[in-house]
mmCIF file of C-alpha atoms in Angstrom:
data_model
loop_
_atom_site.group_PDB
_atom_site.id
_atom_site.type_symbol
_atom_site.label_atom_id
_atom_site.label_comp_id
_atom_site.label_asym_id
_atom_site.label_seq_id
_atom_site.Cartn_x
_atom_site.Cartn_y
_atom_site.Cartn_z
ATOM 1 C CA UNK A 30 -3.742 13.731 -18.797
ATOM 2 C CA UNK A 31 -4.032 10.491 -16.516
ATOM 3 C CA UNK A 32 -5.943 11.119 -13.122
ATOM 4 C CA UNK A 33 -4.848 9.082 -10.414
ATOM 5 C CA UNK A 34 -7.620 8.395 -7.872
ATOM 6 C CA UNK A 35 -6.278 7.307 -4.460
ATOM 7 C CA UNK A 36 -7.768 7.246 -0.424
ATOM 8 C CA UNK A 37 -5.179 8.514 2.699
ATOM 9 C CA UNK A 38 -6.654 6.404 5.083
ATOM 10 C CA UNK A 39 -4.867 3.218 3.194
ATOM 11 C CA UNK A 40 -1.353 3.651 2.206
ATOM 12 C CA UNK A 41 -1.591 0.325 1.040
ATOM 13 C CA UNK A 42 -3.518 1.858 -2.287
ATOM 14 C CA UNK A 43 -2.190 5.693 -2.382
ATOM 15 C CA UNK A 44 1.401 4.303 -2.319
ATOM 16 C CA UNK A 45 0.732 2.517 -5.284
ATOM 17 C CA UNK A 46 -0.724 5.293 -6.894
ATOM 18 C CA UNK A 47 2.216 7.269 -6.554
ATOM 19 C CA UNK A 48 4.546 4.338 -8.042
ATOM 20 C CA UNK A 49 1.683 3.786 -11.149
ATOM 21 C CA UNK A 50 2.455 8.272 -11.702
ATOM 22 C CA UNK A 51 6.161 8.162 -11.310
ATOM 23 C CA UNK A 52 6.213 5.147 -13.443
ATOM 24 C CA UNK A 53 4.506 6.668 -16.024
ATOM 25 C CA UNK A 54 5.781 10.008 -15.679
ATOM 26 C CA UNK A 55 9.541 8.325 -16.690
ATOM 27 C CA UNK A 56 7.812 7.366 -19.745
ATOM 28 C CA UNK A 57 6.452 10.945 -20.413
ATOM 29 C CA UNK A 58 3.002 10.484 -19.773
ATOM 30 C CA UNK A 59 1.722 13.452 -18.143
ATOM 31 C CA UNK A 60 -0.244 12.111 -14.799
ATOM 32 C CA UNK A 61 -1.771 13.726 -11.323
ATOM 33 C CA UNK A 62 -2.986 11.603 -8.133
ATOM 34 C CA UNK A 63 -5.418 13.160 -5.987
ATOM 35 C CA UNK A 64 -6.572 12.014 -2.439
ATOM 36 C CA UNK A 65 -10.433 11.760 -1.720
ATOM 37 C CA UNK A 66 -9.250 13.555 1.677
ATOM 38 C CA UNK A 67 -8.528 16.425 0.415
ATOM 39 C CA UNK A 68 -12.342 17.043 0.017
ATOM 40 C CA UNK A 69 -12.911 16.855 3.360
ATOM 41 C CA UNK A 70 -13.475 19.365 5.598
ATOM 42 C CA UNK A 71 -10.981 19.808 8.503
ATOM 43 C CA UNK A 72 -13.331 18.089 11.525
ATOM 44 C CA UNK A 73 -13.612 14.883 9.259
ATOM 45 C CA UNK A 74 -9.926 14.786 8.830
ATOM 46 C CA UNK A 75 -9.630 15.361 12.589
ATOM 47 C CA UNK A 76 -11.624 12.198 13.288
ATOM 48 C CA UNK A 77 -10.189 10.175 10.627
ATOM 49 C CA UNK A 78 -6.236 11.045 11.898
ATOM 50 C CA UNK A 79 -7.837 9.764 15.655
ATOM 51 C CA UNK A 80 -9.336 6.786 14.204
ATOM 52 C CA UNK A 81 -5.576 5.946 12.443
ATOM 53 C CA UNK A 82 -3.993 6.505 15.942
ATOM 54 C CA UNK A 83 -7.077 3.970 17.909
ATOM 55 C CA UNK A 84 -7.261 1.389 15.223
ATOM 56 C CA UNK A 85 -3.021 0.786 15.895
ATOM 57 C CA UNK A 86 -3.826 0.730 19.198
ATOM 58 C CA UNK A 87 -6.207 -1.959 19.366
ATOM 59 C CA UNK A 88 -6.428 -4.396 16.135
ATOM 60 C CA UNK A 89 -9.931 -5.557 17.138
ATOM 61 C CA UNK A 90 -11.188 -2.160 17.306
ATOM 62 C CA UNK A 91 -10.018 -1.756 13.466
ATOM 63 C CA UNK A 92 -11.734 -4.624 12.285
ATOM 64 C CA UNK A 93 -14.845 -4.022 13.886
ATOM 65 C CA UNK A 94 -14.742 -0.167 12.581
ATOM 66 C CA UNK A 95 -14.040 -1.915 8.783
ATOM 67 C CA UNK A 96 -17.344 -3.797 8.999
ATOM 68 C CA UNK A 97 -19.130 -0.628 9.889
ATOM 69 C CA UNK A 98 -16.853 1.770 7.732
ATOM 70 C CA UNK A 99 -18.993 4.848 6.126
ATOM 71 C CA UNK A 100 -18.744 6.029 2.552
ATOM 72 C CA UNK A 101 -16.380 9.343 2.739
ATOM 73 C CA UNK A 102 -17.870 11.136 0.403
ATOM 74 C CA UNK A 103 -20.778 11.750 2.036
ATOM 75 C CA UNK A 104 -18.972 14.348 4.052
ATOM 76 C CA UNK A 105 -17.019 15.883 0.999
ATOM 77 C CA UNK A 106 -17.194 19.897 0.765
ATOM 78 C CA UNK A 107 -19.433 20.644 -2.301
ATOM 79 C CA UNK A 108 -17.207 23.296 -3.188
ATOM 80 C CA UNK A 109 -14.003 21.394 -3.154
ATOM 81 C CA UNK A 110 -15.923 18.806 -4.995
ATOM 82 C CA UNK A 111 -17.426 21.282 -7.602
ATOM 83 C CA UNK A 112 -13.164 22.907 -7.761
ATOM 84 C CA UNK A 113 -11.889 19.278 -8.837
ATOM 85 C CA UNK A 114 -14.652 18.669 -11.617
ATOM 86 C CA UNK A 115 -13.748 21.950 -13.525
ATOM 87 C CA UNK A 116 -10.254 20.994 -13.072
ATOM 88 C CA UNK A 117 -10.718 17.775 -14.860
ATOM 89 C CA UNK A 118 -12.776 19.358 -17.421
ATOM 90 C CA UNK A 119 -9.818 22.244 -18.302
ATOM 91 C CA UNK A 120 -7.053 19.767 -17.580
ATOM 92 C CA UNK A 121 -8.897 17.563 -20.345
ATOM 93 C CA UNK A 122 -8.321 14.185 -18.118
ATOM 94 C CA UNK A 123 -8.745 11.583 -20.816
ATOM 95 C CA UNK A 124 -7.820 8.586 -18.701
ATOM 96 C CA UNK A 125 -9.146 7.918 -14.656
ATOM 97 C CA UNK A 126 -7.307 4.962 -12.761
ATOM 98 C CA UNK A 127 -9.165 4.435 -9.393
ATOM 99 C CA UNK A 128 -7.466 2.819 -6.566
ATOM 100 C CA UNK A 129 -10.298 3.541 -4.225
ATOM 101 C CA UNK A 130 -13.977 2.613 -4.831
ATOM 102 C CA UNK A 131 -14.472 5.807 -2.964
ATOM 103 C CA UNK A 132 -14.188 7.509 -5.784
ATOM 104 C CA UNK A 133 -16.753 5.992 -7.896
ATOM 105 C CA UNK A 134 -19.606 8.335 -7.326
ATOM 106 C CA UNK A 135 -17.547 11.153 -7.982
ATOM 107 C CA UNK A 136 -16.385 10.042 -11.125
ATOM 108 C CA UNK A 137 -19.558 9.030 -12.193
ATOM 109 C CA UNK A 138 -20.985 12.434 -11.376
ATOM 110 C CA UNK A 139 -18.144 14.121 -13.837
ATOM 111 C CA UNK A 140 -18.949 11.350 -16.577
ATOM 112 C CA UNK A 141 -22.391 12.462 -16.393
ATOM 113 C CA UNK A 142 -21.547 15.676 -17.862
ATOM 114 C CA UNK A 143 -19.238 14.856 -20.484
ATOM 115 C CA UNK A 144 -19.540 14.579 -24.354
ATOM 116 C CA UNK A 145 -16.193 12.845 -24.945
ATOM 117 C CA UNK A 146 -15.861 9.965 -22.230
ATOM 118 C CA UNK A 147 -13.091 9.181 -20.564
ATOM 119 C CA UNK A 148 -11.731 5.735 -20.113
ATOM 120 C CA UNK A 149 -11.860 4.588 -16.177
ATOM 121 C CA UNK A 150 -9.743 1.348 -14.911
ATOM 122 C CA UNK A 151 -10.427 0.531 -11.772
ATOM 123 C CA UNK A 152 -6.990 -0.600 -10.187
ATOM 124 C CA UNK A 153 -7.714 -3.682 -7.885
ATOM 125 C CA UNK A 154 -4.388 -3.855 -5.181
ATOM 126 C CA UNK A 155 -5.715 -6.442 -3.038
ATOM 127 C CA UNK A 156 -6.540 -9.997 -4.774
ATOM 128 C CA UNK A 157 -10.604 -9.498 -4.405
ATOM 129 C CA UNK A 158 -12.540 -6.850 -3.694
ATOM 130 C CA UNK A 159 -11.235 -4.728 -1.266
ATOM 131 C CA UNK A 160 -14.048 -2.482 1.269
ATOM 132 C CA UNK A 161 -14.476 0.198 -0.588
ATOM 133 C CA UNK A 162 -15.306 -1.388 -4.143
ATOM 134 C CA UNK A 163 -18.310 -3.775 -2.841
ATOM 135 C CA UNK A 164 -21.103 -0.494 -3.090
ATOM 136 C CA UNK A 165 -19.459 1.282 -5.337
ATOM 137 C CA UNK A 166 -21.770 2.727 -8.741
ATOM 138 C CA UNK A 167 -21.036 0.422 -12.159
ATOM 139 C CA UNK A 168 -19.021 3.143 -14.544
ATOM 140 C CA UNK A 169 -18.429 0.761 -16.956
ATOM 141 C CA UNK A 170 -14.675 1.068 -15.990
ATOM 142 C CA UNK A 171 -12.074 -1.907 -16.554
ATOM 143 C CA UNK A 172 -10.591 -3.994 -13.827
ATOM 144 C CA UNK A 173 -7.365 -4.707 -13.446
ATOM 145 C CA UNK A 174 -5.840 -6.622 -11.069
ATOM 146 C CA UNK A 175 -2.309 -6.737 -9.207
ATOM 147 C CA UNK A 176 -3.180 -10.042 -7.756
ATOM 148 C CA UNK A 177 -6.465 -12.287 -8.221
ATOM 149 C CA UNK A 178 -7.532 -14.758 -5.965
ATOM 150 C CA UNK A 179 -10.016 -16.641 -8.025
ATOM 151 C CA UNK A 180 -7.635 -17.373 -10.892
ATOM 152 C CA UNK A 181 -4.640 -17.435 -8.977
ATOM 153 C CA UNK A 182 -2.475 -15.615 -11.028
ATOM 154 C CA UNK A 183 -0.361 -11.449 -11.350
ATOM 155 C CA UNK A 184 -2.652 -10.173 -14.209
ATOM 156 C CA UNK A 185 -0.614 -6.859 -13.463
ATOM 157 C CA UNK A 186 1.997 -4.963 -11.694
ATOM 158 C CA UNK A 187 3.424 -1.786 -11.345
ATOM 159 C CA UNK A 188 7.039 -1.471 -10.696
ATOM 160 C CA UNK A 189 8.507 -0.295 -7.283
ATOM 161 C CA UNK A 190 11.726 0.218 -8.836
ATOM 162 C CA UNK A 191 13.598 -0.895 -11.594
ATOM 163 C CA UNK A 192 16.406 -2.268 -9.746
ATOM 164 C CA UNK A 193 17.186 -5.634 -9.767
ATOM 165 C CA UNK A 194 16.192 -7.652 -6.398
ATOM 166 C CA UNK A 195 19.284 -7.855 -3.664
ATOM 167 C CA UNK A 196 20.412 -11.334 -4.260
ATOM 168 C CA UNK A 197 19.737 -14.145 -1.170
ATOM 169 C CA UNK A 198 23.391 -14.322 -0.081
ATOM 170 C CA UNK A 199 24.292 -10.590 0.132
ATOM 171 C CA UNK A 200 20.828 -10.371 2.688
ATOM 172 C CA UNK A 201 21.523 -9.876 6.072
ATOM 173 C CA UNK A 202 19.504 -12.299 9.279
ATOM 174 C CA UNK A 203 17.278 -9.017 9.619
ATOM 175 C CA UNK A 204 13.499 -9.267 9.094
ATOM 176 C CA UNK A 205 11.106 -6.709 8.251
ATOM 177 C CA UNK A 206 8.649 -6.640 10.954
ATOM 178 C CA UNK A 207 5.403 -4.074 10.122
ATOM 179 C CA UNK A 208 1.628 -3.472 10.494
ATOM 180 C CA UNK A 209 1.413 -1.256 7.433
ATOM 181 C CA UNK A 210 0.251 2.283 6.646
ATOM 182 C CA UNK A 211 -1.772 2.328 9.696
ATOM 183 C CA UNK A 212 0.543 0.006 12.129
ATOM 184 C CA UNK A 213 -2.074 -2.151 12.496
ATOM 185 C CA UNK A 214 -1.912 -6.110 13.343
ATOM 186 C CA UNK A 215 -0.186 -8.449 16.360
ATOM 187 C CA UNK A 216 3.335 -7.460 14.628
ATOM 188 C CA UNK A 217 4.427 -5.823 17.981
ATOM 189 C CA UNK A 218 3.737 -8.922 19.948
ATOM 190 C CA UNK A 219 5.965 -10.886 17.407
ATOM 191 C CA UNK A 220 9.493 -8.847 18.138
ATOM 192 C CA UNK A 221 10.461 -10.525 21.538
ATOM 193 C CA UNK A 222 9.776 -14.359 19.934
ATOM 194 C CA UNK A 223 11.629 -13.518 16.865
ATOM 195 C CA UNK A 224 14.690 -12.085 18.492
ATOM 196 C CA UNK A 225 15.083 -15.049 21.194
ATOM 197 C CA UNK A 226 15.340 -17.151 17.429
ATOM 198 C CA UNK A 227 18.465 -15.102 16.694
ATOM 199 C CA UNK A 228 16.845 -12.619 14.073
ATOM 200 C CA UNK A 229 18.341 -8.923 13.817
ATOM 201 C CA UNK A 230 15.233 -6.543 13.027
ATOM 202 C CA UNK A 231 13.898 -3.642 11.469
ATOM 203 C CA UNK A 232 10.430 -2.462 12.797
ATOM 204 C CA UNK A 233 8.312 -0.008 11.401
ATOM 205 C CA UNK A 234 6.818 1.969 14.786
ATOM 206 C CA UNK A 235 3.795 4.020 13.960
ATOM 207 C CA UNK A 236 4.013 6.194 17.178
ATOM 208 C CA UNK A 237 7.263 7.318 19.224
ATOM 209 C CA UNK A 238 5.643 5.484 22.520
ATOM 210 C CA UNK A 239 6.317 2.149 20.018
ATOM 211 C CA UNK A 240 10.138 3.046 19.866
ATOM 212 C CA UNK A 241 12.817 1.005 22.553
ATOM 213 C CA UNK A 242 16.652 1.226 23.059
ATOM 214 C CA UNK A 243 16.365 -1.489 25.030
ATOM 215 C CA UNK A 244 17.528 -3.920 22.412
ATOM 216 C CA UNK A 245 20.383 -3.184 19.969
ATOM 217 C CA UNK A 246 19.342 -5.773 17.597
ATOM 218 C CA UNK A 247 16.627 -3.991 16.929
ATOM 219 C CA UNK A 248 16.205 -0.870 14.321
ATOM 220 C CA UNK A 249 13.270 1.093 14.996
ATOM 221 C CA UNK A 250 11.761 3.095 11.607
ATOM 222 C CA UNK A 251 8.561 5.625 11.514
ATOM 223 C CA UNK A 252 6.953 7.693 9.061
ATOM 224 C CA UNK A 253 6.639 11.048 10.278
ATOM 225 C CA UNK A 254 3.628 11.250 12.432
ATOM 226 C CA UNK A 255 2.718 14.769 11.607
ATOM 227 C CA UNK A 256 2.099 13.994 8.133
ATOM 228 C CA UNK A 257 -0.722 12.611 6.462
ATOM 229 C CA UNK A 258 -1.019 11.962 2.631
ATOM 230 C CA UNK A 259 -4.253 15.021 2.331
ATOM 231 C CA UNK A 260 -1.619 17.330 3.057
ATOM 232 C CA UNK A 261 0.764 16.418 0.217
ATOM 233 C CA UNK A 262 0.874 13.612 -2.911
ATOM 234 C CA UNK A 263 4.537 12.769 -2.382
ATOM 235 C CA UNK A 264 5.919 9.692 -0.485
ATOM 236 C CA UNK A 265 5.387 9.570 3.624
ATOM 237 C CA UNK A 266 8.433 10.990 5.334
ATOM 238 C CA UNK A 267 10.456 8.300 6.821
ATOM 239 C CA UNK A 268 13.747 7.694 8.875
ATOM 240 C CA UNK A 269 15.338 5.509 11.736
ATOM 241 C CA UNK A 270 14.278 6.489 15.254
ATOM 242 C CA UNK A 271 15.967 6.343 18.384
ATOM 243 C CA UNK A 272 14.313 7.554 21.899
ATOM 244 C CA UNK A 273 16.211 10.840 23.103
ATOM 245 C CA UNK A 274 17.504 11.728 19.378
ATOM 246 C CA UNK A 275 15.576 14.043 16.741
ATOM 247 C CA UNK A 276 14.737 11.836 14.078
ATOM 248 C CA UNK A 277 15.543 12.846 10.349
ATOM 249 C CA UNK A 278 12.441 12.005 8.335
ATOM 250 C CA UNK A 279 13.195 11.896 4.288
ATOM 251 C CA UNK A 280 10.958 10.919 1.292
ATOM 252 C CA UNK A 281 11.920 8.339 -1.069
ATOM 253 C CA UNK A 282 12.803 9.251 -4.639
ATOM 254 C CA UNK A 283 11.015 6.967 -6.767
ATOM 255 C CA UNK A 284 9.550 4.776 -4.211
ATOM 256 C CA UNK A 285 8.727 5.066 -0.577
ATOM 257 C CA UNK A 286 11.615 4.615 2.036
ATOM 258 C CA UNK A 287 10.655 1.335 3.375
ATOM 259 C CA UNK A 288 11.100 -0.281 0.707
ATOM 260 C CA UNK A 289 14.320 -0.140 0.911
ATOM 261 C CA UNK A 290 14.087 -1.948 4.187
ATOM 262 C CA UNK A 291 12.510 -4.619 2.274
ATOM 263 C CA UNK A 292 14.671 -5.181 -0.196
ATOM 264 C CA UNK A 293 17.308 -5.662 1.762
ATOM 265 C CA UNK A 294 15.378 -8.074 4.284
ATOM 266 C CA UNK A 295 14.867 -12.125 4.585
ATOM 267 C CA UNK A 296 11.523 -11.651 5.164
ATOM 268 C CA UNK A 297 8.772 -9.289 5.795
ATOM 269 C CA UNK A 298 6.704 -10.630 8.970
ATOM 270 C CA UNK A 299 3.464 -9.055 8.243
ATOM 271 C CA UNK A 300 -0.193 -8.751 7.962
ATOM 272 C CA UNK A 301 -1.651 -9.476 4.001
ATOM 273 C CA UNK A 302 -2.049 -5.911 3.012
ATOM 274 C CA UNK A 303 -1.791 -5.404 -0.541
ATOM 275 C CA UNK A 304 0.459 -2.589 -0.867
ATOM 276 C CA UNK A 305 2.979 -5.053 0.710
ATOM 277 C CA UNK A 306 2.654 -7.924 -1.888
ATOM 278 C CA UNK A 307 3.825 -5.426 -3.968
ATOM 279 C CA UNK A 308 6.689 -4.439 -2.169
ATOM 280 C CA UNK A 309 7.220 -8.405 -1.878
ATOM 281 C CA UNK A 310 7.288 -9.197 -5.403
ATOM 282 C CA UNK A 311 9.454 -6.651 -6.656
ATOM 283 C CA UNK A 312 12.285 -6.793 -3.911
ATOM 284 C CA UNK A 313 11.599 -10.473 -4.201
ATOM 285 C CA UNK A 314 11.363 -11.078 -0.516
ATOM 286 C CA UNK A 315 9.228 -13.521 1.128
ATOM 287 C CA UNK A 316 6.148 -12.752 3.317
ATOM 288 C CA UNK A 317 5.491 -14.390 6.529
ATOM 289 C CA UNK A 318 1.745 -13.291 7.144
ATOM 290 C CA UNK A 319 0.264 -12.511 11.003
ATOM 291 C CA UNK A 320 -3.518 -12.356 11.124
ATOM 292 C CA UNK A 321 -5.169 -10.633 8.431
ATOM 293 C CA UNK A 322 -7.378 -7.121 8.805
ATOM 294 C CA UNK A 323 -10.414 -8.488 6.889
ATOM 295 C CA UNK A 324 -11.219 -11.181 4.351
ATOM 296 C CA UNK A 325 -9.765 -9.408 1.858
ATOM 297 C CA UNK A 326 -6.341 -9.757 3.391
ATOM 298 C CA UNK A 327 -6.725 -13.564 3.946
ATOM 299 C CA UNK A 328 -7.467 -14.326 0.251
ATOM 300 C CA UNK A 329 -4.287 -12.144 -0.339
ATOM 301 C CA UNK A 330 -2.426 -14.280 1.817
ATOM 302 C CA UNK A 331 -4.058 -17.570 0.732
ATOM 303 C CA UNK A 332 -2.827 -16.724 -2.787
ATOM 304 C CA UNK A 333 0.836 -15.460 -1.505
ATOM 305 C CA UNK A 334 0.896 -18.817 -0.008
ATOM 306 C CA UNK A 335 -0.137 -21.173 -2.892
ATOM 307 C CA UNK A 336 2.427 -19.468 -5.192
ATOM 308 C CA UNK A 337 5.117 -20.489 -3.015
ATOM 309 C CA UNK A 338 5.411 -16.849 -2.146
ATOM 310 C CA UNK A 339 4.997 -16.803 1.863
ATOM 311 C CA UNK A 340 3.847 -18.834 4.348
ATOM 312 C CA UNK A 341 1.639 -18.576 7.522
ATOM 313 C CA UNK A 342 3.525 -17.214 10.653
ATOM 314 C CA UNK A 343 1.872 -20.155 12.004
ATOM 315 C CA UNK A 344 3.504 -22.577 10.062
ATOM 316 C CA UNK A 345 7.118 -20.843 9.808
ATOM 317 C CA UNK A 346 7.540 -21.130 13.751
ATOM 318 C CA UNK A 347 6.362 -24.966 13.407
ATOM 319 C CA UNK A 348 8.893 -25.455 11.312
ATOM 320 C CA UNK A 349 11.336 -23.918 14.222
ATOM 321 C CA UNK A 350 11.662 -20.877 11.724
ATOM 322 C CA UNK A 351 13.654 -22.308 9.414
ATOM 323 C CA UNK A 352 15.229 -20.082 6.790
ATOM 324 C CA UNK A 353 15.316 -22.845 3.967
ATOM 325 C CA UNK A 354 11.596 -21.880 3.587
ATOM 326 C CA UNK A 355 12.273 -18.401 2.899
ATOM 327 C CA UNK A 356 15.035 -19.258 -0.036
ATOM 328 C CA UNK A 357 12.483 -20.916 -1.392
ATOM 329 C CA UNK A 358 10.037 -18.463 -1.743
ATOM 330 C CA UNK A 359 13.010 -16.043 -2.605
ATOM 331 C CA UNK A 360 13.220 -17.995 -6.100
ATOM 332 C CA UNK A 361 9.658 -18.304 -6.979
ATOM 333 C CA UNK A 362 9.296 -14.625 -6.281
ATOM 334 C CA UNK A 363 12.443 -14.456 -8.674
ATOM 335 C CA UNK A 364 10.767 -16.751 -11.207
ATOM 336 C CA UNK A 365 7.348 -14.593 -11.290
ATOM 337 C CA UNK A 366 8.716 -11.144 -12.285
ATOM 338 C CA UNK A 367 7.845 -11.275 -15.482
ATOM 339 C CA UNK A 368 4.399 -9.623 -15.107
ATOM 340 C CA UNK A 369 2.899 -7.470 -17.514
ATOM 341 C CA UNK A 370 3.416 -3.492 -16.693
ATOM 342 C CA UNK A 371 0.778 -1.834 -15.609
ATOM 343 C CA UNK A 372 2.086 1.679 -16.701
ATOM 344 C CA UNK A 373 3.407 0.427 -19.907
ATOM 345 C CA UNK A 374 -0.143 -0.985 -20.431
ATOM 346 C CA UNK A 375 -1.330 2.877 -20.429
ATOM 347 C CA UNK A 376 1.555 4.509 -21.591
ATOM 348 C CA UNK A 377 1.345 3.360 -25.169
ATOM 349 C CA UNK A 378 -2.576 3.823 -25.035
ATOM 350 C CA UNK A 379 -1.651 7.463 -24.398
#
């Protein structure tokens, strides 16, 4: 059995988790995810829902509470905790894949005790070292990378789908406007600029006061805000919403439901979140980045950029947001598919 090792309070690294199990799963590898969440007792997860809900309220409030972030699993219920290590140990889990460095103390506590050892990759989604990794315990596990800064170059990918990208001229003007899992960023201060330049939209609200009629050229999107991913491992629940109407949430089969969004967009106007290169590369849309949560996101957008992948907001609106830009990085992202698989990689280890 694979173990998937993932955090709720980044979708931009459980999502991915879920794509690396159902990718492997279609290639009969038997494979679980579990969310360090679930450990926690309910007050935690009661603070850590209100923190998601402040820190999309007010994007400096998020990046100060980053720099100050605690380790999780200091508040993890012993018993929960004591539950999950005898269910590796009779589910035999031969293979861990860490998305979150989280997890690291955990796993090394289980290794501890075991005379066969597991092999542990640690699965990097952003292009350096993302929060959670910097303190994390040496296991001896093996990096791989999704994107690297340093070298400038994919190592790895997993696949969001298998379909082929939408090609440039059957894309509508829309953009994909978004603050990620936690719908944080300056993406809602974008909307008005980008619609006086012509541009239909799709926004991703994170709560319903986000949501307008006011504009028909805008499509407003949300997960469903009663879920969180401790209370389930499948994709967020997601839909179009419309003030005065009872949205229909649905999960994604396969792959989360805005991806769909993306694939069909000219862009996706952004902050550099890893989850959402991914999404990028294999819908092969552009990225137009907004200011980044950390300095993790800026390398990922510094390397987006020098691949011909993106480009600064900045610099697409000096360039009177020209859409010529955006074809370009359409056909490098086109050109740079061919990245090694990820769940390939572990599927024939199996």
């Amino acid at each position: 059995m694979i173990e998937i090792l993932t955090s709720g309070v980044a979708l931009g690294v459980h999502v991915p988790g879920l794509l690396l199990a159902d990718r492997l799963r279609e290639q009969g590898v038997d494979a679980t995810v579990s969310v360090l969440e679930r450990l926690l007792p309910r007050d935690k997860l009661r603070t850590t829902a209100g923190m998601k809900v402040a820190f999309h309220r007010d994007f400096r409030l998020a990046r100060a509470g980053q720099r100050v972030a605690s380790d999780p699993v200091a508040a993890v219920d012993p018993s929960a905790v004591s539950s999950l290590l005898e269910r590796w140990r009779t589910g035999q889990v031969r293979q861990f894949v860490v998305f979150s460095g989280f997890w690291l103390r955990l796993v090394e506590r289980y290794l501890s005790t075991c005379s066969v050892r597991p092999r542990v990759d640690v699965c990097h989604v952003d292009s350096v070292l993302s929060p959670s990794f910097r303190r994390a315990p040496d296991v001896g596990a093996r990096p791989i990378w999704l994107a690297h800064a340093d070298s400038g170059r994919l190592p790895y990918s997993i696949p969001v789908t298998r379909r082929p990208p939408l090609p440039w001229r059957d894309r509508a003007d829309r953009l994909l406007v978004h603050g990620g899992g936690w719908g944080m960023g300056t993406y809602r201060g974008e909307v008005g600029g980008l619609r006086a330049q012509g541009f239909e939209l799709d926004v991703v609200a994170y709560e319903p006061a986000d949501v307008s009629d006011e504009d028909g050229g805008v499509r407003y999107h949300m997960m469903d805000p009663d879920w969180h991913p401790w209370l389930d491992v499948g994709y967020p629940p997601f839909g179009e919403v419309t003030p005065g109407t009872a949205p229909e949430f649905r999960r994604g089969s396969g792959h989360h439901g805005s991806f769909d969004l993306c694939r069909e967009a000219l862009a996706v106007v952004s902050k550099p979140g890893g989850g959402t290169l991914l999404d990028s590369l294999w819908s092969a849309t552009p990225m137009v980045f907004l200011d980044p949560f950390g300095d993790h996101e800026r390398r990922n957008a510094d390397l987006w950029c020098g691949l011909g992948f993106g480009l600064l907001f900045a610099d697409w609106k000096a360039s009177g947001f020209d859409v010529g830009l955006l074809g370009e990085a359409h056909e490098a992202l086109l050109a740079a598919r061919d990245v090694p698989d990820y769940s390939r990689v572990l599927a024939e280890a199996s």
